[in-house]
Tab-separated table of C-alpha atoms in Angstrom:
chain	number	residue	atom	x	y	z
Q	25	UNK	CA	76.712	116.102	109.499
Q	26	UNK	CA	79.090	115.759	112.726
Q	27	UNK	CA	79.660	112.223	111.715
Q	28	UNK	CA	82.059	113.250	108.268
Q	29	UNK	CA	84.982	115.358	107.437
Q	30	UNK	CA	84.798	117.511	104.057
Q	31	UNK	CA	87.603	118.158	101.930
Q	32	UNK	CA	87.131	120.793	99.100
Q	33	UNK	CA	90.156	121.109	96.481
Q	34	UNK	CA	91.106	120.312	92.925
Q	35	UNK	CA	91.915	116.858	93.404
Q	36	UNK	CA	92.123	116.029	89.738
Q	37	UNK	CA	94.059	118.825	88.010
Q	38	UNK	CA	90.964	119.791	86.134
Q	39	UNK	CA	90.753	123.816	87.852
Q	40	UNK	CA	87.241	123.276	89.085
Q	41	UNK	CA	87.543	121.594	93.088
Q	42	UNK	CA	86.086	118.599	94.226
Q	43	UNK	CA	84.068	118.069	97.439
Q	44	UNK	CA	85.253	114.696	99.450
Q	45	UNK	CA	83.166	113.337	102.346
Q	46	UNK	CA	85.076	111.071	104.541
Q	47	UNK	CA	82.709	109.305	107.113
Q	48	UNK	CA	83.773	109.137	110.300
Q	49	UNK	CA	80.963	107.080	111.465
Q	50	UNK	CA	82.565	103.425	112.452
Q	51	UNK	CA	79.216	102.006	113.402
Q	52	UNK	CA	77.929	101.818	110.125
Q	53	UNK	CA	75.727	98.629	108.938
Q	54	UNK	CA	78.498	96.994	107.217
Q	55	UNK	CA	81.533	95.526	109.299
Q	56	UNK	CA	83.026	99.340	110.349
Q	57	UNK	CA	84.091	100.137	106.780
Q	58	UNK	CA	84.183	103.628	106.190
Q	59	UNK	CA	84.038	105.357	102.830
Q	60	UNK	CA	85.416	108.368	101.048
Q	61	UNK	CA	82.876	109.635	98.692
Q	62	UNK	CA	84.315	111.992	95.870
Q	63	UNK	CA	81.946	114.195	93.674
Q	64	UNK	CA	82.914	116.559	91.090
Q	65	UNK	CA	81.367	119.421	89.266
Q	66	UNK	CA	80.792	119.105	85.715
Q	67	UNK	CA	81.327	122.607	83.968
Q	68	UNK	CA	79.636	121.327	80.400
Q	69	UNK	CA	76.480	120.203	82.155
Q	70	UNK	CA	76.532	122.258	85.052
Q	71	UNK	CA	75.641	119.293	87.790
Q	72	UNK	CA	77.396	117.736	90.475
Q	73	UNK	CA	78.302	113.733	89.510
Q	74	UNK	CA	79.956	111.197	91.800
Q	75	UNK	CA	83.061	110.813	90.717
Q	76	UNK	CA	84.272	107.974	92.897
Q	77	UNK	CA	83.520	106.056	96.440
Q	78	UNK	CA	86.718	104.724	97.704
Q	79	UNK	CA	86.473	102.538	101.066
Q	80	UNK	CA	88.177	105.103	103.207
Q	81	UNK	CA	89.844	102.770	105.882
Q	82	UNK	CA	93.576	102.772	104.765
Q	83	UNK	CA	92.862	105.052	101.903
Q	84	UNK	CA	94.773	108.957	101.957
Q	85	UNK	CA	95.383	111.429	99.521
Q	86	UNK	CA	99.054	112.395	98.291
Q	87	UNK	CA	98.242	115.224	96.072
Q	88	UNK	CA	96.426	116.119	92.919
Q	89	UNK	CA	94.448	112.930	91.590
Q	90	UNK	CA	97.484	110.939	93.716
Q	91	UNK	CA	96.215	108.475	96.287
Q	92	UNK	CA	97.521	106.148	98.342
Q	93	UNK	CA	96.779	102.852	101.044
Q	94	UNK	CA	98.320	100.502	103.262
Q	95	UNK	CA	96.929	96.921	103.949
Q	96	UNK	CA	98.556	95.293	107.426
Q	97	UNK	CA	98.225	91.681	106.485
Q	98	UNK	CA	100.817	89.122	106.806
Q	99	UNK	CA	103.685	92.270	106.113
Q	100	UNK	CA	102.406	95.371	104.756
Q	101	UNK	CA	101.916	96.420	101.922
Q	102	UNK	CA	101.051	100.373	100.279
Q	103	UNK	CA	99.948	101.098	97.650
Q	104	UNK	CA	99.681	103.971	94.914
Q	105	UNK	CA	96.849	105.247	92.092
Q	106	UNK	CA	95.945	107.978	90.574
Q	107	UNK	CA	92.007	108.758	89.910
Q	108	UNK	CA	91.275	110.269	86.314
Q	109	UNK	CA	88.391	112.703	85.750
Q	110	UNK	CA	85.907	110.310	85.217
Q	111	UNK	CA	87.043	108.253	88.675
Q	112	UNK	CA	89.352	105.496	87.708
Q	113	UNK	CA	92.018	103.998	88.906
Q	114	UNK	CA	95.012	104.381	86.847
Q	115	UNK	CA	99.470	103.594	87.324
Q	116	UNK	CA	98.804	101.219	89.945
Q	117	UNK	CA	101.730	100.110	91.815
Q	118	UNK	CA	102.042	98.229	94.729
Q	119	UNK	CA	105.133	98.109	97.509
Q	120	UNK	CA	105.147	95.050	99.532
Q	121	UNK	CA	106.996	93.788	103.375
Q	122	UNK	CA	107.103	91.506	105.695
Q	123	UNK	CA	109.353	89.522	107.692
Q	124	UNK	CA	109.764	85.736	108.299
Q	125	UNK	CA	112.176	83.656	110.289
Q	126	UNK	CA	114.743	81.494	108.154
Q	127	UNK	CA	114.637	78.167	108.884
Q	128	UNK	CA	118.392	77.672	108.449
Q	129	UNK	CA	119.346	80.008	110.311
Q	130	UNK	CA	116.861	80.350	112.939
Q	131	UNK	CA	117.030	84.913	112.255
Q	132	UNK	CA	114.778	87.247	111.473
Q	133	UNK	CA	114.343	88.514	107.772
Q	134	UNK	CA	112.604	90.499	105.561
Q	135	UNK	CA	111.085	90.401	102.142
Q	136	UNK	CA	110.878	93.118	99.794
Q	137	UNK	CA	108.581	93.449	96.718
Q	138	UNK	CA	107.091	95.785	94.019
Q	139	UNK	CA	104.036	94.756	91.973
Q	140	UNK	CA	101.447	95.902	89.311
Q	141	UNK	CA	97.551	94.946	88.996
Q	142	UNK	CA	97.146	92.867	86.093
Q	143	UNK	CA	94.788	95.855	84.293
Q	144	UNK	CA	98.348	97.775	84.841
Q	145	UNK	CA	99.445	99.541	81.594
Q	146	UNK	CA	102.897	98.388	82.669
Q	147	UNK	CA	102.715	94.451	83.350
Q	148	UNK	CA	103.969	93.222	79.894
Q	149	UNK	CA	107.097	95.597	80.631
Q	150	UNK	CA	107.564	94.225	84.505
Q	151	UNK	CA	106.826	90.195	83.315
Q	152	UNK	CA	109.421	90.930	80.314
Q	153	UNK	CA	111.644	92.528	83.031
Q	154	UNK	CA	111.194	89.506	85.275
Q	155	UNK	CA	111.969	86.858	82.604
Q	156	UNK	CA	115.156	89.004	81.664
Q	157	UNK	CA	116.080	88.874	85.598
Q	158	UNK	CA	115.488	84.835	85.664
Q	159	UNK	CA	113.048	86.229	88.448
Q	160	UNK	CA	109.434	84.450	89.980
Q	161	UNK	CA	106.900	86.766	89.815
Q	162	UNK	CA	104.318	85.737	92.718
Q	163	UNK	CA	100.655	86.398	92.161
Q	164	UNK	CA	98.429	87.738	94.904
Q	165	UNK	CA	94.440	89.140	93.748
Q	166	UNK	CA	95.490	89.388	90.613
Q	167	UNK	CA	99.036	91.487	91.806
Q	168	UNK	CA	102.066	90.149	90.212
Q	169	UNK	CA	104.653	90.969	92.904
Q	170	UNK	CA	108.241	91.045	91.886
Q	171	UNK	CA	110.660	90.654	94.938
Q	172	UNK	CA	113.647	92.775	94.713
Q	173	UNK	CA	116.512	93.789	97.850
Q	174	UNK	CA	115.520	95.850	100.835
Q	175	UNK	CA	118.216	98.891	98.691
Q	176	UNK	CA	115.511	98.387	95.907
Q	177	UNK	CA	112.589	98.898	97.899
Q	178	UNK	CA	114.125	101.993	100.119
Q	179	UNK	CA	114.776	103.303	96.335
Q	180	UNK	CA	111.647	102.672	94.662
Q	181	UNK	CA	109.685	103.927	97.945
Q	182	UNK	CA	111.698	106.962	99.003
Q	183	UNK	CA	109.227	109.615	97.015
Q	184	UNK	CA	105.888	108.061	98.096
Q	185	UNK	CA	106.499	107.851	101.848
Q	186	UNK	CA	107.954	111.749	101.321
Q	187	UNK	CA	104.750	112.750	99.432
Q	188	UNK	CA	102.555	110.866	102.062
Q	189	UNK	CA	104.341	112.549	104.699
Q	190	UNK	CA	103.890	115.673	103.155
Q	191	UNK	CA	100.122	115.469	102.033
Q	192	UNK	CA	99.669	114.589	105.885
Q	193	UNK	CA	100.285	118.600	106.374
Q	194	UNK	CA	99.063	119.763	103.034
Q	195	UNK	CA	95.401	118.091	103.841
Q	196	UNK	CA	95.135	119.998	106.867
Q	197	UNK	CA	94.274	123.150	104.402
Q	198	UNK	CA	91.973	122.035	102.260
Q	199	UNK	CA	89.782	120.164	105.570
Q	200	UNK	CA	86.686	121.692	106.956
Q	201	UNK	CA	83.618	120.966	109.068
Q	202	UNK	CA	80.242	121.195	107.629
Q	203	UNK	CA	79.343	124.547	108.743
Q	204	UNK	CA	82.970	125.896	107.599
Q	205	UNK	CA	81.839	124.851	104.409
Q	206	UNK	CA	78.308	125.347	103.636
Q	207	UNK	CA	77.315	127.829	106.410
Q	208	UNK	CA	75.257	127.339	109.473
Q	209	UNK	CA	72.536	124.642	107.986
Q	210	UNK	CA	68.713	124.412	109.533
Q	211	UNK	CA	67.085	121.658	108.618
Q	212	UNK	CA	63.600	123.408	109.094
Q	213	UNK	CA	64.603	126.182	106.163
């Protein structure tokens, strides 16, 4: 029970609060990945479901149904989803950096990109955009990454590293231990 962190709140808009279990526990069986289990309680047929297991490593919430995650590969990259009530993934967006040195010029510079998932609702609209723009659109796991100018990308990113910044402080209410939660537990009652 020591091994998690709970979060109880409305995380999906829907007026009823969620319970999220975040293990903690970075000797688990498979590789260190931790997970962020999400479960929900369903009003019509009065039971608690699963709403969604998220691998919890980079994962972190940015406000109602609002998540986000960074990935430190070659650059970085974060990225942005909201969770519906039935636990999927919906408006992904990606934001993508990383810096190379130019071979002409022998100096340090960076690349900037947005992308969508190719389930996006909005990929017809950014390939159509990209043709229009006589721009490359690179394909990573299925991401179609558009690169744009570092401007662009302090533009298109300025609200999600403010609402990351601020759900840092906001999650601090809504976190609890188990016995803040449930109430001192015995397992011999």
């Amino acid at each position: 029970m020591k091994e998690y962190t709970y979060y109880y709140f409305d995380m999906n808009g829907d007026g009823v609060p969620e319970l999220v279990i975040f293990s903690n526990n970075t000797k688990s069986f498979d590789d260190n990945i931790r997970y962020m289990d999400i479960f929900s309680f369903n009003t019509k047929t009065n039971k608690v479901e699963l709403l969604d297991i998220e691998k919890a490593g980079s994962s972190f919430f940015l406000g109602n149904n609002k998540m986000g995650a960074w990935y430190d590969e070659t650059g970085l990259t974060y990225e942005f989803y909201e969770i519906d009530k039935n636990g999927d993934k919906n408006s992904k967006i990606f934001f993508r950096s990383a810096g190379y040195i130019n071979d002409i010029t022998k100096q340090e510079e960076g690349v900037y990109m947005v992308g969508f998932g190719e389930e996006s609702e909005e990929i017809e609209n950014y390939k159509s955009l990209a043709k229009e723009m006589d721009e490359q659109l690179f394909e990573k796991n299925s991401i179609y990454f558009l690169r744009i100018s570092k401007e662009q990308y302090d533009q298109v990113t300025q609200n999600y590293f403010k609402s990351r910044k601020a759900a840092e402080e906001n999650i601090k209410k809504v976190t609890y231990t188990f016995d803040e939660l449930f109430g001192k537990f015995s397992w011999n009652n």
